[in-house]
Amino acid sequence: MDPSEQRIKIAVQKTGRLTDHSIDLLERCGLKMTKSKDQLICYGENMPIDLLLVRDDDIPGLVSEDVCDLGIVGLNMVEEKRLNREADGQPAQCKRVFQLDFGHCRLSLAGPEDTPYDGPKSLENTRIATSYVGLLNQYLKSNNITAEAVYFSGAVEIAPKLGRAEYICDLVSTGSTLKANGLVEKEVLLESEAVVIQTQKPLGEEKQALVDKILQRLDGVLQVRESKYIMLHAPKSALAQIRDLLPGSEAPTVLALDGSDDKVAVHAVCRENVFWETLENLKAAGASSLLVLPVEKMLA
Ligand code: ATP
Ligand code: ZN
């Protein structure tokens, strides 16, 4: 077998909103790779994993066509390409295997702020500019609305001003682009974030074991981002109350304190951020010597 066939290929966005997060995440999973800005492929130096740097639009296709084993891409793109393939009579050949914690946005319908809007029926017989024709048509169909999807590859938000459409359907995160163009969000069609997708094709034992290892490490990386290790001293009488105040922690470790009969040391991993208010509440409950440490790695 060609040795390159044994390596895992992961499709990642070359330049854009997902790029830095995707590469940072893989590096946190322990992957070291050769990097150069204009490269199409980054070769993993310490694991048999290579990254293909491509446009995000191409990622679902590359994974569906088995050119890549995994891909990191927005759910919006995965769903749109699935619907496009379906419309062409091709089955979707990739599956979603992991949800990430970045790339949050929503696919929304928006219209001019001075246009009265009375629910989806206001869209009847209008033109809607979008790059997401598949998802828009699916929405229109499920709401029994006849409207025309006008394809725009970018700068969708200027379509109403150009007189090309009455509404737009585009990705929104803060809403500032819509506002700057005098548009108001009317409906949310899809909540999206970055996900890991995998080819449907069986990978073979070795490759699948490596994919499972990466997914497990990803899980660990995502968990430690918010996690903190907290240590404190507590009077035995306040233990139950202090335990309740520890945010998102499972059973804490309770240790005897040398030379003290009424106080114990409590150590816990909190899977949520620990805010000043929490520490103040713990102190008010009787805790002392409070220490909060970041967590470097975690393996469930
Ligand atoms: P490419 O050149 O790779 O095609 P692009 O311009 O299509 O780049 P980006 O704007 O970098 O793509 O967006 C990539 C992904 O980031 C989107 O598909 C979406 O999943 C996510 N995203 C998060 N917030 C936003 C936002 N406010 N606008 C657009 N995309 C967003
Ligand atoms: Zn794109």
Coordinates of N, CA, C and O in Angstrom, one line a residue, residues 69-240:
D69 N -9.8 12.3 5.2 CA -10.5 11.4 6.2 C -11.3 12.2 7.1 O -12.4 11.8 7.5
L70 N -10.8 13.4 7.5 CA -11.5 14.3 8.4 C -11.5 15.7 7.9 O -10.7 16.0 7.0
G71 N -12.5 16.5 8.4 CA -12.5 17.9 8.0 C -13.0 18.7 9.2 O -13.7 18.2 10.0
I72 N -12.5 20.0 9.3 CA -13.0 20.9 10.3 C -13.7 22.0 9.5 O -13.1 22.8 8.8
V73 N -15.0 22.2 9.7 CA -15.8 23.1 8.9 C -17.1 23.5 9.7 O -17.5 22.8 10.6
G74 N -17.7 24.6 9.2 CA -18.9 25.1 9.9 C -20.1 24.1 9.5 O -20.2 23.6 8.4
L75 N -20.9 23.9 10.5 CA -22.1 23.1 10.3 C -23.0 23.7 9.1 O -23.5 22.9 8.4
N76 N -23.0 25.0 9.0 CA -23.7 25.6 7.9 C -23.3 25.1 6.6 O -24.1 24.8 5.7
M77 N -21.9 25.0 6.4 CA -21.4 24.5 5.1 C -21.7 23.0 4.9 O -22.0 22.6 3.8
V78 N -21.6 22.2 6.0 CA -21.9 20.8 5.9 C -23.3 20.6 5.5 O -23.6 19.8 4.6
E79 N -24.2 21.3 6.1 CA -25.6 21.1 5.8 C -26.0 21.6 4.4 O -26.7 21.0 3.6
E80 N -25.4 22.7 4.0 CA -25.6 23.3 2.6 C -25.2 22.3 1.6 O -25.9 22.0 0.6
K81 N -23.9 21.8 1.8 CA -23.4 20.9 0.8 C -24.1 19.5 0.7 O -24.3 18.9 -0.3
R82 N -24.6 19.1 1.9 CA -25.4 17.9 1.9 C -26.7 18.1 1.1 O -27.0 17.2 0.3
L83 N -27.3 19.2 1.3 CA -28.6 19.5 0.5 C -28.3 19.6 -1.0 O -29.0 19.2 -1.8
N84 N -27.1 20.3 -1.3 CA -26.7 20.4 -2.7 C -26.5 19.0 -3.3 O -26.9 18.8 -4.5
R85 N -25.8 18.1 -2.6 CA -25.6 16.8 -3.1 C -26.9 16.0 -3.3 O -27.1 15.4 -4.3
E86 N -27.7 16.2 -2.3 CA -29.0 15.5 -2.4 C -29.8 16.0 -3.6 O -30.4 15.1 -4.3
A87 N -29.8 17.3 -3.9 CA -30.5 17.8 -5.0 C -29.9 17.3 -6.3 O -30.6 17.1 -7.3
D88 N -28.6 16.9 -6.3 CA -28.0 16.4 -7.5 C -28.1 14.8 -7.5 O -27.5 14.2 -8.4
G89 N -28.8 14.3 -6.6 CA -29.0 12.8 -6.5 C -27.8 12.1 -6.0 O -27.7 10.9 -6.1
Q90 N -26.9 12.8 -5.3 CA -25.7 12.1 -4.7 C -25.9 12.0 -3.2 O -26.3 13.0 -2.6
P91 N -25.7 10.8 -2.6 CA -25.9 10.7 -1.2 C -24.8 11.5 -0.4 O -23.7 11.6 -0.9
A92 N -25.1 11.9 0.8 CA -24.1 12.6 1.6 C -23.1 11.5 2.1 O -23.6 10.5 2.6
Q93 N -21.9 11.8 1.9 CA -20.9 10.7 2.3 C -20.0 11.1 3.4 O -19.0 10.5 3.6
C94 N -20.5 12.0 4.2 CA -19.7 12.3 5.4 C -20.6 12.4 6.6 O -21.8 12.7 6.5
K95 N -20.0 12.1 7.8 CA -20.8 12.2 9.0 C -20.2 13.2 10.0 O -18.9 13.3 10.0
R96 N -21.0 13.7 10.8 CA -20.5 14.7 11.8 C -20.1 13.9 13.0 O -20.8 13.1 13.5
V97 N -18.8 14.1 13.5 CA -18.4 13.2 14.6 C -18.0 14.0 15.8 O -17.9 13.4 16.9
F98 N -18.0 15.3 15.7 CA -17.5 16.1 16.9 C -18.0 17.5 16.7 O -17.8 18.1 15.7
Q99 N -18.5 18.1 17.8 CA -18.9 19.5 17.8 C -17.8 20.3 18.5 O -17.4 20.0 19.6
L100 N -17.3 21.4 17.9 CA -16.3 22.2 18.5 C -16.8 23.4 19.2 O -18.0 23.6 19.2
D101 N -16.0 24.3 19.7 CA -16.5 25.4 20.5 C -16.1 26.7 19.9 O -15.9 27.7 20.6
F102 N -16.0 26.8 18.6 CA -15.7 28.1 17.9 C -16.5 28.1 16.6 O -17.2 27.2 16.2
G103 N -16.4 29.3 15.9 CA -17.2 29.5 14.6 C -18.7 29.6 14.9 O -19.5 29.3 14.0
H104 N -19.0 30.1 16.0 CA -20.5 30.3 16.3 C -21.1 31.3 15.4 O -20.6 32.4 15.3
C105 N -22.2 31.0 14.8 CA -22.9 32.0 14.0 C -24.3 31.4 13.7 O -24.6 30.3 14.1
R106 N -25.1 32.1 13.0 CA -26.4 31.6 12.7 C -26.7 32.0 11.2 O -26.3 33.1 10.8
L107 N -27.5 31.2 10.6 CA -27.9 31.5 9.2 C -29.3 32.2 9.4 O -30.2 31.5 9.9
S108 N -29.4 33.4 9.1 CA -30.6 34.2 9.3 C -31.2 34.9 8.1 O -30.5 35.2 7.2
L109 N -32.5 35.1 8.2 CA -33.2 35.9 7.2 C -33.3 37.3 7.7 O -33.6 37.5 8.8
A110 N -32.9 38.3 6.8 CA -33.0 39.7 7.3 C -33.6 40.5 6.2 O -33.6 40.2 5.0
G111 N -34.2 41.6 6.6 CA -34.9 42.5 5.6 C -34.7 43.9 6.0 O -34.2 44.2 7.2
P112 N -34.9 44.9 5.1 CA -34.8 46.3 5.5 C -35.6 46.7 6.7 O -36.7 46.2 6.9
E113 N -35.0 47.6 7.6 CA -35.6 47.9 8.8 C -37.0 48.6 8.7 O -37.9 48.5 9.5
D114 N -37.2 49.2 7.5 CA -38.4 50.0 7.3 C -39.5 49.1 6.6 O -40.6 49.6 6.3
T115 N -39.2 47.8 6.3 CA -40.2 47.0 5.7 C -41.0 46.3 6.8 O -40.4 45.6 7.6
P116 N -42.3 46.4 6.8 CA -43.1 45.7 7.8 C -43.0 44.2 7.6 O -43.0 43.7 6.5
Y117 N -42.8 43.4 8.7 CA -42.7 42.0 8.6 C -43.6 41.3 9.6 O -43.6 41.6 10.7
D118 N -44.4 40.3 9.0 CA -45.4 39.7 9.9 C -45.2 38.2 9.8 O -46.1 37.5 9.3
G119 N -44.0 37.7 10.1 CA -43.8 36.2 10.1 C -43.5 35.8 8.6 O -43.5 36.5 7.7
P120 N -43.1 34.4 8.5 CA -42.7 33.9 7.3 C -43.6 34.2 6.1 O -43.1 34.2 4.9
K121 N -44.9 34.3 6.3 CA -45.8 34.5 5.2 C -45.5 35.9 4.4 O -45.8 36.0 3.3
S122 N -44.8 36.8 5.1 CA -44.4 38.0 4.5 C -43.3 37.8 3.4 O -43.0 38.7 2.6
L123 N -42.8 36.6 3.4 CA -41.7 36.3 2.3 C -42.3 35.8 1.0 O -41.6 35.7 0.0
E124 N -43.6 35.5 1.0 CA -44.3 35.0 -0.1 C -44.1 35.9 -1.4 O -44.2 37.2 -1.3
N125 N -43.7 35.3 -2.5 CA -43.4 36.0 -3.7 C -42.4 37.1 -3.7 O -42.4 38.0 -4.5
T126 N -41.4 36.9 -2.8 CA -40.3 37.9 -2.7 C -39.1 37.2 -3.3 O -39.1 36.0 -3.6
R127 N -38.0 38.0 -3.5 CA -36.7 37.5 -3.9 C -35.8 37.6 -2.6 O -35.8 38.6 -1.9
I128 N -35.0 36.5 -2.4 CA -34.2 36.4 -1.2 C -32.7 36.1 -1.7 O -32.5 35.1 -2.3
A129 N -31.8 37.0 -1.5 CA -30.4 36.8 -1.9 C -29.7 36.0 -0.9 O -29.8 36.2 0.3
T130 N -28.9 35.0 -1.4 CA -28.2 34.1 -0.4 C -27.1 33.3 -1.1 O -27.1 33.2 -2.3
S131 N -26.1 32.9 -0.3 CA -25.1 31.9 -0.8 C -25.6 30.5 -0.4 O -25.0 29.5 -0.7
Y132 N -26.6 30.5 0.4 CA -27.1 29.2 1.0 C -28.5 28.8 0.4 O -29.5 28.8 1.1
V133 N -28.5 28.5 -0.9 CA -29.7 28.2 -1.7 C -30.4 27.0 -1.1 O -31.6 26.9 -1.0
G134 N -29.5 26.0 -0.8 CA -30.1 24.7 -0.3 C -30.8 24.9 1.0 O -32.0 24.4 1.1
L135 N -30.2 25.5 2.0 CA -30.8 25.7 3.3 C -32.0 26.6 3.2 O -33.0 26.4 3.9
L136 N -31.9 27.7 2.3 CA -33.0 28.6 2.2 C -34.2 27.9 1.6 O -35.3 28.0 2.1
N137 N -34.0 27.1 0.5 CA -35.1 26.4 -0.1 C -35.8 25.4 0.8 O -37.0 25.2 0.8
Q138 N -34.9 24.8 1.6 CA -35.5 23.8 2.6 C -36.4 24.5 3.6 O -37.5 24.1 3.9
Y139 N -36.0 25.7 4.0 CA -36.8 26.5 5.0 C -38.1 26.9 4.3 O -39.2 26.8 4.9
L140 N -38.0 27.4 3.1 CA -39.2 27.9 2.4 C -40.2 26.8 2.2 O -41.4 26.9 2.4
K141 N -39.6 25.6 1.8 CA -40.5 24.4 1.6 C -41.2 24.0 2.8 O -42.4 23.8 2.8
S142 N -40.5 24.0 3.9 CA -41.1 23.5 5.2 C -42.1 24.5 5.7 O -42.9 24.2 6.5
N143 N -42.0 25.8 5.2 CA -43.0 26.8 5.6 C -44.1 27.0 4.5 O -44.8 28.0 4.7
N144 N -44.1 26.2 3.5 CA -45.0 26.3 2.4 C -45.0 27.7 1.8 O -46.0 28.3 1.5
I145 N -43.8 28.2 1.5 CA -43.7 29.6 1.0 C -43.1 29.5 -0.4 O -42.1 28.8 -0.7
T146 N -43.7 30.2 -1.3 CA -43.1 30.3 -2.7 C -42.3 31.7 -2.7 O -42.9 32.7 -2.6
A147 N -41.0 31.5 -2.9 CA -40.2 32.7 -3.0 C -39.0 32.3 -3.9 O -38.6 31.1 -4.0
E148 N -38.3 33.3 -4.4 CA -37.1 33.0 -5.3 C -35.8 33.2 -4.6 O -35.5 34.3 -4.0
A149 N -35.0 32.2 -4.5 CA -33.7 32.3 -4.0 C -32.7 32.8 -5.1 O -32.6 32.2 -6.1
V150 N -32.2 34.0 -4.8 CA -31.2 34.6 -5.8 C -29.8 34.4 -5.3 O -29.4 34.8 -4.2
Y151 N -29.0 33.6 -6.1 CA -27.7 33.3 -5.6 C -26.7 34.4 -5.7 O -26.6 35.1 -6.7
F152 N -26.1 34.7 -4.6 CA -25.0 35.7 -4.5 C -23.8 34.9 -3.8 O -24.0 34.3 -2.8
S153 N -22.6 35.1 -4.4 CA -21.5 34.3 -3.9 C -20.9 35.0 -2.7 O -20.2 34.5 -1.9
G154 N -21.1 36.3 -2.6 CA -20.6 37.1 -1.4 C -21.3 38.4 -1.4 O -22.2 38.7 -2.3
A155 N -21.0 39.3 -0.4 CA -21.6 40.6 -0.3 C -23.1 40.5 -0.4 O -23.7 41.4 -1.0
V156 N -23.7 39.5 0.2 CA -25.2 39.3 0.1 C -25.9 40.5 0.6 O -27.0 40.9 0.1
E157 N -25.4 41.1 1.7 CA -26.1 42.2 2.4 C -26.4 43.4 1.5 O -27.2 44.3 1.9
I158 N -25.7 43.6 0.4 CA -26.0 44.8 -0.4 C -27.1 44.5 -1.5 O -27.5 45.4 -2.2
A159 N -27.5 43.2 -1.6 CA -28.5 42.9 -2.6 C -29.8 43.8 -2.5 O -30.3 44.3 -3.6
P160 N -30.4 44.1 -1.3 CA -31.6 44.9 -1.3 C -31.3 46.3 -1.8 O -32.1 46.9 -2.6
K161 N -30.2 46.9 -1.5 CA -29.8 48.2 -2.0 C -29.6 48.2 -3.5 O -29.9 49.2 -4.1
L162 N -29.2 47.1 -4.0 CA -29.0 47.0 -5.5 C -30.3 46.8 -6.2 O -30.3 46.7 -7.4
G163 N -31.3 46.5 -5.4 CA -32.6 46.2 -6.0 C -32.7 44.8 -6.6 O -33.6 44.5 -7.4
R164 N -31.8 43.9 -6.1 CA -31.8 42.6 -6.6 C -32.6 41.6 -5.8 O -32.9 40.5 -6.2
A165 N -33.0 42.0 -4.6 CA -33.8 41.2 -3.7 C -34.5 42.0 -2.6 O -34.0 43.1 -2.3
E166 N -35.6 41.4 -2.1 CA -36.3 42.2 -1.0 C -35.7 41.8 0.4 O -35.6 42.5 1.3
Y167 N -35.2 40.5 0.5 CA -34.7 40.0 1.7 C -33.3 39.3 1.4 O -33.0 39.1 0.3
I168 N -32.6 39.1 2.5 CA -31.3 38.3 2.4 C -31.4 37.1 3.4 O -32.1 37.2 4.4
C169 N -30.5 36.1 3.1 CA -30.4 35.0 4.0 C -28.9 34.8 4.1 O -28.3 34.4 3.1
D170 N -28.3 35.1 5.3 CA -26.8 35.1 5.3 C -26.4 34.7 6.8 O -27.2 34.7 7.7
L171 N -25.1 34.5 6.9 CA -24.5 34.2 8.3 C -24.4 35.4 9.1 O -24.0 36.5 8.5
V172 N -24.8 35.3 10.3 CA -24.7 36.5 11.2 C -24.0 36.0 12.5 O -24.3 34.9 13.0
S173 N -23.2 36.9 13.0 CA -22.7 36.6 14.4 C -23.1 37.7 15.3 O -23.9 37.6 16.2
T174 N -22.5 38.9 15.1 CA -22.9 40.0 16.0 C -24.0 40.8 15.5 O -24.7 41.4 16.2
G175 N -24.2 40.8 14.2 CA -25.3 41.5 13.6 C -24.9 42.9 13.1 O -25.7 43.7 12.6
S176 N -23.6 43.2 13.4 CA -23.1 44.6 13.0 C -23.1 44.8 11.5 O -23.4 45.9 11.1
T177 N -22.9 43.8 10.7 CA -22.9 44.0 9.2 C -24.3 44.3 8.8 O -24.5 45.1 7.9
L178 N -25.3 43.6 9.3 CA -26.7 43.8 9.0 C -27.0 45.2 9.3 O -27.6 46.0 8.5
K179 N -26.7 45.6 10.5 CA -27.1 47.0 11.0 C -26.5 48.0 10.1 O -27.1 49.0 9.7
A180 N -25.2 47.8 9.7 CA -24.5 48.8 8.9 C -25.2 49.0 7.5 O -25.0 50.0 6.8
N181 N -26.0 47.9 7.1 CA -26.6 48.0 5.8 C -28.1 48.2 6.0 O -28.9 47.9 5.0
G182 N -28.6 48.6 7.2 CA -30.0 49.0 7.4 C -30.9 47.7 7.4 O -32.1 47.8 7.0
L183 N -30.3 46.6 7.7 CA -31.1 45.3 7.7 C -31.4 44.9 9.1 O -30.6 45.1 10.0
V184 N -32.5 44.2 9.3 CA -32.9 43.6 10.6 C -33.2 42.1 10.5 O -33.8 41.7 9.5
E185 N -32.7 41.4 11.5 CA -32.8 39.9 11.4 C -34.3 39.6 11.7 O -34.9 40.1 12.6
K186 N -34.9 38.7 10.9 CA -36.3 38.3 11.0 C -36.5 36.9 11.5 O -37.4 36.6 12.2
E187 N -35.7 36.0 10.9 CA -35.8 34.5 11.2 C -34.4 33.9 11.3 O -33.5 34.3 10.6
V188 N -34.3 32.9 12.2 CA -33.0 32.1 12.3 C -33.3 30.8 11.7 O -34.2 30.1 12.1
L189 N -32.6 30.4 10.6 CA -32.8 29.1 9.9 C -31.9 28.0 10.5 O -32.3 26.9 10.5
L190 N -30.7 28.4 11.0 CA -29.8 27.4 11.5 C -28.8 28.0 12.5 O -28.2 29.1 12.2
E191 N -28.6 27.4 13.6 CA -27.6 27.8 14.6 C -26.4 26.9 14.2 O -26.5 25.7 14.0
S192 N -25.2 27.6 14.0 CA -24.1 26.8 13.5 C -22.8 27.0 14.4 O -22.7 28.0 15.1
E193 N -21.9 26.0 14.3 CA -20.6 26.2 14.9 C -19.7 25.2 14.1 O -20.2 24.4 13.3
A194 N -18.4 25.3 14.4 CA -17.5 24.4 13.7 C -17.7 23.0 14.2 O -17.9 22.8 15.3
V195 N -17.5 22.0 13.3 CA -17.7 20.6 13.6 C -16.6 19.8 12.9 O -16.0 20.3 12.0
V196 N -16.3 18.6 13.4 CA -15.4 17.7 12.8 C -16.2 16.7 12.0 O -17.2 16.2 12.5
I197 N -15.9 16.6 10.7 CA -16.7 15.6 9.9 C -15.7 14.5 9.5 O -14.5 14.7 9.4
Q198 N -16.3 13.3 9.3 CA -15.4 12.1 8.9 C -16.1 11.5 7.7 O -17.3 11.5 7.5
T199 N -15.2 10.9 6.9 CA -15.7 10.1 5.7 C -16.5 8.9 6.2 O -16.3 8.4 7.3
Q200 N -17.6 8.6 5.4 CA -18.4 7.4 5.8 C -17.7 6.1 5.5 O -18.0 5.1 6.0
K201 N -16.6 6.2 4.7 CA -15.9 5.0 4.3 C -15.1 4.4 5.5 O -14.5 5.2 6.2
P202 N -15.3 3.1 5.7 CA -14.5 2.5 6.8 C -13.0 2.8 6.6 O -12.5 2.7 5.5
L203 N -12.3 3.2 7.7 CA -11.0 3.7 7.6 C -9.9 2.6 7.7 O -8.7 2.8 7.4
G204 N -10.3 1.4 8.2 CA -9.2 0.4 8.5 C -8.8 0.6 9.9 O -9.0 1.8 10.5
E205 N -8.4 -0.5 10.6 CA -8.2 -0.5 12.0 C -7.3 0.6 12.5 O -7.6 1.3 13.4
E206 N -6.1 0.6 11.9 CA -5.0 1.5 12.4 C -5.4 3.0 12.3 O -5.3 3.8 13.2
K207 N -6.0 3.3 11.1 CA -6.4 4.7 10.9 C -7.5 5.1 11.8 O -7.5 6.2 12.4
Q208 N -8.5 4.2 12.0 CA -9.6 4.5 12.8 C -9.1 4.7 14.3 O -9.6 5.6 15.0
A209 N -8.2 3.9 14.7 CA -7.6 4.0 16.0 C -7.0 5.4 16.2 O -7.1 6.0 17.3
L210 N -6.3 5.9 15.2 CA -5.7 7.2 15.3 C -6.8 8.3 15.3 O -6.7 9.3 16.1
V211 N -7.8 8.1 14.5 CA -8.9 9.1 14.5 C -9.5 9.1 15.9 O -9.8 10.2 16.4
D212 N -9.8 8.0 16.5 CA -10.4 7.9 17.8 C -9.5 8.6 18.8 O -10.0 9.3 19.7
K213 N -8.2 8.4 18.7 CA -7.2 9.1 19.6 C -7.3 10.6 19.4 O -7.4 11.3 20.4
I214 N -7.4 11.1 18.2 CA -7.5 12.5 18.0 C -8.8 13.1 18.6 O -8.8 14.1 19.3
L215 N -9.9 12.4 18.4 CA -11.2 12.8 18.9 C -11.2 12.8 20.4 O -11.7 13.8 21.0
Q216 N -10.5 11.8 21.0 CA -10.4 11.8 22.5 C -9.6 13.0 23.0 O -9.9 13.7 24.0
R217 N -8.5 13.3 22.3 CA -7.7 14.4 22.7 C -8.4 15.7 22.5 O -8.3 16.6 23.3
L218 N -9.2 15.8 21.4 CA -10.0 17.0 21.1 C -11.0 17.3 22.3 O -11.1 18.4 22.8
D219 N -11.6 16.2 22.7 CA -12.5 16.2 23.8 C -11.8 16.8 25.1 O -12.3 17.6 25.8
G220 N -10.6 16.3 25.3 CA -9.8 16.7 26.5 C -9.5 18.2 26.4 O -9.6 18.9 27.3
V221 N -9.1 18.6 25.2 CA -8.7 20.0 25.0 C -9.9 20.9 25.2 O -9.8 22.0 25.9
L222 N -11.0 20.5 24.7 CA -12.2 21.4 24.9 C -12.6 21.4 26.4 O -13.1 22.5 26.8
Q223 N -12.5 20.3 27.0 CA -12.9 20.3 28.5 C -12.0 21.2 29.3 O -12.4 21.8 30.2
V224 N -10.6 21.2 29.0 CA -9.8 21.9 29.9 C -9.9 23.4 29.7 O -9.5 24.2 30.5
R225 N -10.3 23.8 28.5 CA -10.4 25.3 28.2 C -11.2 26.0 29.3 O -10.8 27.1 29.7
E226 N -12.2 25.5 29.8 CA -13.0 26.1 30.8 C -12.7 25.7 32.2 O -13.1 26.3 33.2
S227 N -11.9 24.6 32.3 CA -11.8 23.9 33.6 C -10.7 24.6 34.5 O -9.7 25.1 34.0
K228 N -10.9 24.5 35.7 CA -10.0 25.1 36.7 C -9.8 24.1 37.9 O -10.8 23.3 38.2
Y229 N -8.6 24.0 38.5 CA -8.4 23.2 39.6 C -8.5 24.1 40.8 O -7.8 25.1 40.9
I230 N -9.4 23.8 41.8 CA -9.5 24.7 42.9 C -9.2 24.0 44.2 O -9.5 22.8 44.4
M231 N -8.4 24.7 45.0 CA -8.0 24.1 46.3 C -8.4 25.1 47.4 O -8.3 26.3 47.2
L232 N -8.9 24.6 48.5 CA -9.3 25.5 49.6 C -9.3 24.7 50.9 O -9.3 23.5 50.9
H233 N -9.3 25.5 52.0 CA -9.5 24.9 53.3 C -10.9 25.1 53.8 O -11.4 26.2 53.5
A234 N -11.6 24.1 54.4 CA -13.0 24.4 54.8 C -13.2 23.8 56.2 O -12.7 22.7 56.5
P235 N -14.0 24.4 57.0 CA -14.5 23.8 58.2 C -15.3 22.6 57.9 O -16.2 22.7 56.9
K236 N -15.2 21.5 58.6 CA -15.9 20.3 58.3 C -17.4 20.6 58.3 O -18.2 20.1 57.5
S237 N -17.9 21.5 59.2 CA -19.3 21.8 59.3 C -19.9 22.5 58.1 O -21.1 22.4 57.8
A238 N -19.0 23.1 57.3 CA -19.5 23.9 56.1 C -19.3 23.1 54.8 O -19.5 23.6 53.7
L239 N -18.8 21.8 54.9 CA -18.4 21.0 53.7 C -19.5 20.9 52.7 O -19.3 21.1 51.5
A240 N -20.7 20.6 53.2 CA -21.9 20.3 52.3 C -22.2 21.6 51.5 O -22.3 21.6 50.3

